mmCIF file of C-alpha atoms in Angstrom:
data_model
loop_
_atom_site.group_PDB
_atom_site.id
_atom_site.type_symbol
_atom_site.label_atom_id
_atom_site.label_comp_id
_atom_site.label_asym_id
_atom_site.label_seq_id
_atom_site.Cartn_x
_atom_site.Cartn_y
_atom_site.Cartn_z
ATOM 1 C CA UNK A 1 84.133 154.398 79.227
ATOM 2 C CA UNK A 2 82.170 157.722 79.283
ATOM 3 C CA UNK A 3 78.783 157.298 78.139
ATOM 4 C CA UNK A 4 78.409 160.991 77.124
ATOM 5 C CA UNK A 5 76.820 161.248 73.530
ATOM 6 C CA UNK A 6 79.472 163.921 72.109
ATOM 7 C CA UNK A 7 82.452 161.768 73.468
ATOM 8 C CA UNK A 8 80.864 158.808 71.873
ATOM 9 C CA UNK A 9 80.386 160.437 68.560
ATOM 10 C CA UNK A 10 83.827 161.636 68.407
ATOM 11 C CA UNK A 11 84.983 158.342 69.023
ATOM 12 C CA UNK A 12 83.555 156.594 66.375
ATOM 13 C CA UNK A 13 84.164 159.350 64.208
ATOM 14 C CA UNK A 14 87.716 159.387 64.555
ATOM 15 C CA UNK A 15 87.868 155.549 63.980
ATOM 16 C CA UNK A 16 85.751 155.377 61.111
ATOM 17 C CA UNK A 17 88.471 155.631 58.415
ATOM 18 C CA UNK A 18 90.406 152.556 59.908
ATOM 19 C CA UNK A 19 87.247 150.401 60.321
ATOM 20 C CA UNK A 20 86.568 151.398 56.541
ATOM 21 C CA UNK A 21 89.911 150.288 55.438
ATOM 22 C CA UNK A 22 89.680 147.101 57.843
ATOM 23 C CA UNK A 23 85.992 146.000 56.229
ATOM 24 C CA UNK A 24 86.964 146.939 52.563
ATOM 25 C CA UNK A 25 89.963 144.649 52.998
ATOM 26 C CA UNK A 26 87.646 141.820 54.278
ATOM 27 C CA UNK A 27 84.780 142.515 51.728
ATOM 28 C CA UNK A 28 86.665 144.095 48.732
ATOM 29 C CA UNK A 29 83.540 146.619 47.935
ATOM 30 C CA UNK A 30 84.054 150.203 49.569
ATOM 31 C CA UNK A 31 80.235 150.917 49.225
ATOM 32 C CA UNK A 32 79.797 147.401 51.189
ATOM 33 C CA UNK A 33 82.611 148.187 53.628
ATOM 34 C CA UNK A 34 80.693 151.620 54.398
ATOM 35 C CA UNK A 35 77.325 149.615 55.424
ATOM 36 C CA UNK A 36 79.282 147.281 57.469
ATOM 37 C CA UNK A 37 80.781 150.028 59.381
ATOM 38 C CA UNK A 38 77.279 151.627 59.843
ATOM 39 C CA UNK A 39 75.781 148.640 60.870
ATOM 40 C CA UNK A 40 78.682 148.330 63.538
ATOM 41 C CA UNK A 41 77.974 151.818 64.675
ATOM 42 C CA UNK A 42 74.328 151.062 64.997
ATOM 43 C CA UNK A 43 75.435 148.018 67.546
ATOM 44 C CA UNK A 44 77.845 150.346 69.530
ATOM 45 C CA UNK A 45 75.220 153.097 69.975
ATOM 46 C CA UNK A 46 72.842 150.339 71.536
ATOM 47 C CA UNK A 47 75.377 148.832 73.512
ATOM 48 C CA UNK A 48 76.410 149.592 77.106
ATOM 49 C CA UNK A 49 79.223 151.833 77.017
ATOM 50 C CA UNK A 50 80.413 150.721 80.560
ATOM 51 C CA UNK A 51 81.121 147.183 78.971
ATOM 52 C CA UNK A 52 83.348 148.767 76.547
ATOM 53 C CA UNK A 53 87.125 149.452 77.649
ATOM 54 C CA UNK A 54 88.603 149.835 74.183
ATOM 55 C CA UNK A 55 86.479 151.094 71.626
ATOM 56 C CA UNK A 56 88.822 150.424 68.606
ATOM 57 C CA UNK A 57 89.238 146.652 69.790
ATOM 58 C CA UNK A 58 85.328 146.099 70.418
ATOM 59 C CA UNK A 59 84.417 147.686 67.005
ATOM 60 C CA UNK A 60 87.111 145.807 64.998
ATOM 61 C CA UNK A 61 85.671 142.681 66.296
ATOM 62 C CA UNK A 62 81.949 143.542 65.288
ATOM 63 C CA UNK A 63 83.163 144.899 61.978
ATOM 64 C CA UNK A 64 85.078 141.495 61.447
ATOM 65 C CA UNK A 65 81.889 139.571 62.474
ATOM 66 C CA UNK A 66 79.554 141.365 60.465
ATOM 67 C CA UNK A 67 82.143 141.195 57.362
ATOM 68 C CA UNK A 68 82.408 137.259 57.697
ATOM 69 C CA UNK A 69 78.727 136.855 57.795
ATOM 70 C CA UNK A 70 78.448 139.078 54.889
ATOM 71 C CA UNK A 71 80.935 137.044 52.802
ATOM 72 C CA UNK A 72 79.128 133.875 53.692
ATOM 73 C CA UNK A 73 75.666 135.438 52.797
ATOM 74 C CA UNK A 74 74.079 134.435 49.715
ATOM 75 C CA UNK A 75 73.791 138.225 48.463
ATOM 76 C CA UNK A 76 77.673 138.029 48.281
ATOM 77 C CA UNK A 77 77.823 135.632 45.789
ATOM 78 C CA UNK A 78 79.634 137.182 42.609
ATOM 79 C CA UNK A 79 77.962 137.577 39.393
ATOM 80 C CA UNK A 80 80.095 136.652 36.542
ATOM 81 C CA UNK A 81 80.743 140.116 34.972
ATOM 82 C CA UNK A 82 82.315 140.961 31.412
ATOM 83 C CA UNK A 83 85.949 140.132 32.120
ATOM 84 C CA UNK A 84 87.568 139.499 35.553
ATOM 85 C CA UNK A 85 85.698 140.439 38.824
ATOM 86 C CA UNK A 86 87.602 143.181 40.323
ATOM 87 C CA UNK A 87 86.824 144.824 43.685
ATOM 88 C CA UNK A 88 85.097 148.205 44.181
ATOM 89 C CA UNK A 89 87.903 150.412 45.699
ATOM 90 C CA UNK A 90 87.612 153.797 47.500
ATOM 91 C CA UNK A 91 88.655 156.630 45.127
ATOM 92 C CA UNK A 92 89.584 159.888 45.445
ATOM 93 C CA UNK A 93 89.466 162.277 42.215
ATOM 94 C CA UNK A 94 92.968 163.774 43.134
ATOM 95 C CA UNK A 95 96.541 162.524 43.783
ATOM 96 C CA UNK A 96 97.075 163.985 46.913
ATOM 97 C CA UNK A 97 99.814 162.477 49.002
ATOM 98 C CA UNK A 98 97.746 163.026 52.041
ATOM 99 C CA UNK A 99 95.082 160.631 50.736
ATOM 100 C CA UNK A 100 97.541 157.760 50.101
ATOM 101 C CA UNK A 101 97.048 154.991 52.603
ATOM 102 C CA UNK A 102 94.363 156.498 54.531
ATOM 103 C CA UNK A 103 94.780 153.568 56.796
ATOM 104 C CA UNK A 104 98.002 152.216 57.895
ATOM 105 C CA UNK A 105 97.509 148.541 56.758
ATOM 106 C CA UNK A 106 96.929 148.580 52.982
ATOM 107 C CA UNK A 107 96.210 145.747 50.648
ATOM 108 C CA UNK A 108 96.575 146.564 46.899
ATOM 109 C CA UNK A 109 93.595 145.716 44.508
ATOM 110 C CA UNK A 110 95.732 142.875 42.982
ATOM 111 C CA UNK A 111 95.745 141.292 46.032
ATOM 112 C CA UNK A 112 92.247 141.576 46.836
ATOM 113 C CA UNK A 113 91.604 139.740 43.598
ATOM 114 C CA UNK A 114 93.908 136.921 45.309
ATOM 115 C CA UNK A 115 91.628 137.228 48.464
ATOM 116 C CA UNK A 116 88.661 136.696 46.720
ATOM 117 C CA UNK A 117 89.463 132.891 45.538
ATOM 118 C CA UNK A 118 89.880 132.253 49.422
ATOM 119 C CA UNK A 119 87.018 130.629 51.864
ATOM 120 C CA UNK A 120 85.285 133.365 54.001
ATOM 121 C CA UNK A 121 87.103 131.987 57.041
ATOM 122 C CA UNK A 122 90.532 131.929 55.229
ATOM 123 C CA UNK A 123 90.056 135.599 54.223
ATOM 124 C CA UNK A 124 89.386 136.948 57.526
ATOM 125 C CA UNK A 125 92.024 135.180 59.337
ATOM 126 C CA UNK A 126 94.232 136.035 56.861
ATOM 127 C CA UNK A 127 93.418 140.106 56.846
ATOM 128 C CA UNK A 128 93.217 140.116 60.598
ATOM 129 C CA UNK A 129 96.603 137.964 61.398
ATOM 130 C CA UNK A 130 98.659 138.898 58.540
ATOM 131 C CA UNK A 131 97.716 142.639 57.418
ATOM 132 C CA UNK A 132 96.507 143.679 61.175
ATOM 133 C CA UNK A 133 98.415 141.310 63.322
ATOM 134 C CA UNK A 134 95.956 140.245 65.513
ATOM 135 C CA UNK A 135 96.745 137.396 67.903
ATOM 136 C CA UNK A 136 95.250 134.070 66.832
ATOM 137 C CA UNK A 137 93.061 133.932 70.450
ATOM 138 C CA UNK A 138 91.316 137.374 69.327
ATOM 139 C CA UNK A 139 90.527 136.093 65.728
ATOM 140 C CA UNK A 140 89.080 132.889 67.175
ATOM 141 C CA UNK A 141 86.754 134.819 68.861
ATOM 142 C CA UNK A 142 86.025 136.431 65.351
ATOM 143 C CA UNK A 143 85.308 133.242 63.158
ATOM 144 C CA UNK A 144 84.184 131.117 66.058
ATOM 145 C CA UNK A 145 86.924 128.568 65.564
ATOM 146 C CA UNK A 146 89.895 127.267 67.743
ATOM 147 C CA UNK A 147 93.143 129.187 67.682
ATOM 148 C CA UNK A 148 94.903 126.273 66.219
ATOM 149 C CA UNK A 149 92.044 126.133 63.370
ATOM 150 C CA UNK A 150 92.797 129.747 62.954
ATOM 151 C CA UNK A 151 96.617 128.901 62.387
ATOM 152 C CA UNK A 152 95.902 126.107 59.879
ATOM 153 C CA UNK A 153 93.235 128.712 57.793
ATOM 154 C CA UNK A 154 96.025 131.049 58.004
ATOM 155 C CA UNK A 155 98.843 128.926 56.681
ATOM 156 C CA UNK A 156 96.317 127.682 53.885
ATOM 157 C CA UNK A 157 95.396 131.497 52.976
ATOM 158 C CA UNK A 158 99.323 132.394 53.018
ATOM 159 C CA UNK A 159 100.220 129.440 50.681
ATOM 160 C CA UNK A 160 97.453 130.602 47.872
ATOM 161 C CA UNK A 161 98.727 134.453 48.216
ATOM 162 C CA UNK A 162 102.518 133.486 47.607
ATOM 163 C CA UNK A 163 101.557 131.287 44.686
ATOM 164 C CA UNK A 164 98.989 133.648 43.268
ATOM 165 C CA UNK A 165 99.714 136.983 44.486
ATOM 166 C CA UNK A 166 101.270 140.059 43.153
ATOM 167 C CA UNK A 167 105.032 140.733 43.997
ATOM 168 C CA UNK A 168 106.187 143.291 45.963
ATOM 169 C CA UNK A 169 104.903 146.687 45.106
ATOM 170 C CA UNK A 170 107.407 149.717 44.693
ATOM 171 C CA UNK A 171 107.643 152.600 47.129
ATOM 172 C CA UNK A 172 104.914 155.218 46.653
ATOM 173 C CA UNK A 173 107.305 158.014 45.445
ATOM 174 C CA UNK A 174 108.408 155.598 42.472
ATOM 175 C CA UNK A 175 104.863 154.181 41.940
ATOM 176 C CA UNK A 176 103.609 157.814 41.595
ATOM 177 C CA UNK A 177 106.234 158.429 39.031
ATOM 178 C CA UNK A 178 105.865 155.452 37.031
ATOM 179 C CA UNK A 179 101.806 155.906 36.937
ATOM 180 C CA UNK A 180 102.455 159.813 35.819
ATOM 181 C CA UNK A 181 104.888 158.506 33.096
ATOM 182 C CA UNK A 182 102.303 156.010 31.793
ATOM 183 C CA UNK A 183 99.318 158.413 31.820
ATOM 184 C CA UNK A 184 101.231 160.932 30.006
ATOM 185 C CA UNK A 185 102.114 158.563 27.269
ATOM 186 C CA UNK A 186 98.454 157.574 27.142
ATOM 187 C CA UNK A 187 97.407 161.146 26.806
ATOM 188 C CA UNK A 188 99.726 161.828 24.179
ATOM 189 C CA UNK A 189 98.728 158.824 22.100
ATOM 190 C CA UNK A 190 102.393 157.737 22.058
ATOM 191 C CA UNK A 191 102.750 154.065 21.672
ATOM 192 C CA UNK A 192 106.519 153.792 21.634
ATOM 193 C CA UNK A 193 106.771 155.830 24.628
ATOM 194 C CA UNK A 194 103.805 154.097 26.270
ATOM 195 C CA UNK A 195 105.327 150.474 25.696
ATOM 196 C CA UNK A 196 108.610 152.008 27.149
ATOM 197 C CA UNK A 197 106.586 152.335 30.595
ATOM 198 C CA UNK A 198 105.235 148.804 30.886
ATOM 199 C CA UNK A 199 106.558 145.814 32.278
ATOM 200 C CA UNK A 200 107.535 143.331 29.819
ATOM 201 C CA UNK A 201 105.008 140.769 31.713
ATOM 202 C CA UNK A 202 102.408 143.594 32.571
ATOM 203 C CA UNK A 203 98.823 141.930 33.093
ATOM 204 C CA UNK A 204 95.774 143.995 32.429
ATOM 205 C CA UNK A 205 92.473 142.801 33.759
ATOM 206 C CA UNK A 206 89.444 144.639 33.057
ATOM 207 C CA UNK A 207 85.746 144.157 34.976
ATOM 208 C CA UNK A 208 82.672 146.020 33.063
ATOM 209 C CA UNK A 209 80.002 144.272 34.962
ATOM 210 C CA UNK A 210 77.288 143.719 32.381
ATOM 211 C CA UNK A 211 79.124 145.746 29.758
ATOM 212 C CA UNK A 212 81.937 145.141 27.151
ATOM 213 C CA UNK A 213 85.151 144.531 28.401
ATOM 214 C CA UNK A 214 88.157 142.028 28.081
ATOM 215 C CA UNK A 215 86.747 138.608 29.090
ATOM 216 C CA UNK A 216 90.484 137.099 29.678
ATOM 217 C CA UNK A 217 93.414 138.902 31.292
ATOM 218 C CA UNK A 218 96.100 140.561 28.698
ATOM 219 C CA UNK A 219 99.411 139.277 29.037
ATOM 220 C CA UNK A 220 102.613 141.257 27.644
ATOM 221 C CA UNK A 221 103.808 144.802 27.169
ATOM 222 C CA UNK A 222 103.128 144.421 23.052
ATOM 223 C CA UNK A 223 99.429 143.198 23.574
ATOM 224 C CA UNK A 224 98.639 145.681 26.445
ATOM 225 C CA UNK A 225 100.048 148.343 24.648
ATOM 226 C CA UNK A 226 97.963 147.660 21.399
ATOM 227 C CA UNK A 227 94.872 146.939 23.387
ATOM 228 C CA UNK A 228 95.108 150.513 25.405
ATOM 229 C CA UNK A 229 95.649 152.392 22.258
ATOM 230 C CA UNK A 230 92.608 150.973 20.768
ATOM 231 C CA UNK A 231 90.586 151.620 23.785
ATOM 232 C CA UNK A 232 91.724 155.416 23.965
ATOM 233 C CA UNK A 233 91.208 155.844 20.203
ATOM 234 C CA UNK A 234 87.601 154.408 20.699
ATOM 235 C CA UNK A 235 87.087 156.495 23.772
ATOM 236 C CA UNK A 236 87.644 160.263 23.520
ATOM 237 C CA UNK A 237 88.640 159.969 27.643
ATOM 238 C CA UNK A 238 90.459 162.652 29.938
ATOM 239 C CA UNK A 239 92.796 160.527 31.898
ATOM 240 C CA UNK A 240 93.574 162.382 35.364
ATOM 241 C CA UNK A 241 95.409 161.078 38.340
ATOM 242 C CA UNK A 242 93.389 159.619 41.170
ATOM 243 C CA UNK A 243 93.832 157.969 44.346
ATOM 244 C CA UNK A 244 92.720 154.376 43.765
ATOM 245 C CA UNK A 245 92.511 152.145 46.776
ATOM 246 C CA UNK A 246 94.984 153.958 48.882
ATOM 247 C CA UNK A 247 97.571 154.299 46.148
ATOM 248 C CA UNK A 248 98.059 156.389 43.137
ATOM 249 C CA UNK A 249 96.091 155.388 40.304
ATOM 250 C CA UNK A 250 93.848 156.725 37.111
ATOM 251 C CA UNK A 251 90.401 157.995 36.485
ATOM 252 C CA UNK A 252 89.026 158.395 33.085
ATOM 253 C CA UNK A 253 86.246 161.207 32.475
ATOM 254 C CA UNK A 254 84.059 161.446 29.658
ATOM 255 C CA UNK A 255 81.478 164.087 29.119
ATOM 256 C CA UNK A 256 82.662 165.370 32.304
ATOM 257 C CA UNK A 257 81.347 161.932 34.151
ATOM 258 C CA UNK A 258 83.726 159.125 35.315
ATOM 259 C CA UNK A 259 83.507 156.071 33.215
ATOM 260 C CA UNK A 260 86.699 154.061 34.444
ATOM 261 C CA UNK A 261 89.184 153.968 37.422
ATOM 262 C CA UNK A 262 92.379 152.210 37.175
ATOM 263 C CA UNK A 263 94.590 150.369 39.776
ATOM 264 C CA UNK A 264 98.445 150.236 39.056
ATOM 265 C CA UNK A 265 100.781 147.693 40.251
ATOM 266 C CA UNK A 266 104.312 149.042 39.691
ATOM 267 C CA UNK A 267 107.551 147.033 39.513
ATOM 268 C CA UNK A 268 111.130 148.005 38.597
ATOM 269 C CA UNK A 269 109.789 151.784 37.630
ATOM 270 C CA UNK A 270 107.383 150.229 35.100
ATOM 271 C CA UNK A 271 103.764 149.298 35.399
ATOM 272 C CA UNK A 272 103.549 145.718 35.770
ATOM 273 C CA UNK A 273 99.671 145.615 36.358
ATOM 274 C CA UNK A 274 96.515 147.192 35.370
ATOM 275 C CA UNK A 275 93.134 146.646 36.993
ATOM 276 C CA UNK A 276 90.651 148.412 35.032
ATOM 277 C CA UNK A 277 87.384 149.010 36.668
ATOM 278 C CA UNK A 278 84.466 149.961 34.013
ATOM 279 C CA UNK A 279 81.487 148.574 35.844
ATOM 280 C CA UNK A 280 78.820 151.417 36.156
ATOM 281 C CA UNK A 281 77.333 149.966 39.321
ATOM 282 C CA UNK A 282 80.443 149.368 40.960
ATOM 283 C CA UNK A 283 81.548 152.801 40.024
ATOM 284 C CA UNK A 284 78.553 154.382 41.468
ATOM 285 C CA UNK A 285 80.180 155.498 44.646
ATOM 286 C CA UNK A 286 82.463 157.410 42.807
ATOM 287 C CA UNK A 287 81.857 161.399 42.779
ATOM 288 C CA UNK A 288 80.717 161.939 39.229
ATOM 289 C CA UNK A 289 80.193 158.614 38.117
ATOM 290 C CA UNK A 290 78.296 158.021 35.136
ATOM 291 C CA UNK A 291 74.882 156.433 35.554
ATOM 292 C CA UNK A 292 74.378 152.755 34.316
ATOM 293 C CA UNK A 293 71.732 154.152 31.667
ATOM 294 C CA UNK A 294 73.847 156.637 30.399
ATOM 295 C CA UNK A 295 76.761 154.569 30.117
ATOM 296 C CA UNK A 296 74.727 151.880 28.112
ATOM 297 C CA UNK A 297 73.744 154.695 25.971
ATOM 298 C CA UNK A 298 77.357 155.655 25.304
ATOM 299 C CA UNK A 299 78.414 152.271 24.648
ATOM 300 C CA UNK A 300 75.718 151.476 22.092
ATOM 301 C CA UNK A 301 76.798 154.900 20.320
ATOM 302 C CA UNK A 302 80.559 153.872 20.074
ATOM 303 C CA UNK A 303 79.275 150.553 18.579
ATOM 304 C CA UNK A 304 77.766 152.387 15.679
#
């Protein structure tokens, strides 16, 4: 491979979005994924270009190894947040088809919650095999196991995913239409219309970090509709279309700053799952996100 600095820079920048997508699905945090990709690029710049025949393969392996170390490390241990643990997804504050699925292989937020229950090795093997379709021989090089052991890890991970993972998602057009109808009903404060957009078995999960959130998932359309109505009445937010985790989602804005983003699962043209992230620490990477100090002040004001 050419050692021309300009050419090397162009190569890594072209690969950055896909590598960030790989890292995000491995660790479940867009900011952490960016750090992992940056570390991989540092290693790339210190490597001998002559020994790198396929840049994507080389960088993807490095990203996967760094991600595996990250998953195993003490600093990755999840603190118990207010509510359910949710990923920190990449967010674009617009709903442009060009932004959707910024990498070809995409895992929904709901699936990432399930992947969090896997061991680090199971998670890495599952993502590399079932999402990116890597051969087991290559995966074995990343995780330091034999190909046969990797097959066993993949089988256990698939069983867990089939048992606890979300059912099939809607196609992008249907997804966007359902999200738009749901958001419009919320904006109008029209509870009957809102209930019509919800699947009978909808599940709402919230992650507020150290702030207030529903501590347990909310099941069923009636309970979900009531919960959303109360939250929207308490918080005078502006809801707008956004791209959350590579799919149509929603951003909530208060005083011109983002206080929440929601990933949406759509099934049979209705909202079947809503993962609402309000943890200001996890939203720090989102443009115009409200700072933790300001958010705490707002929470205290609403409680008075």
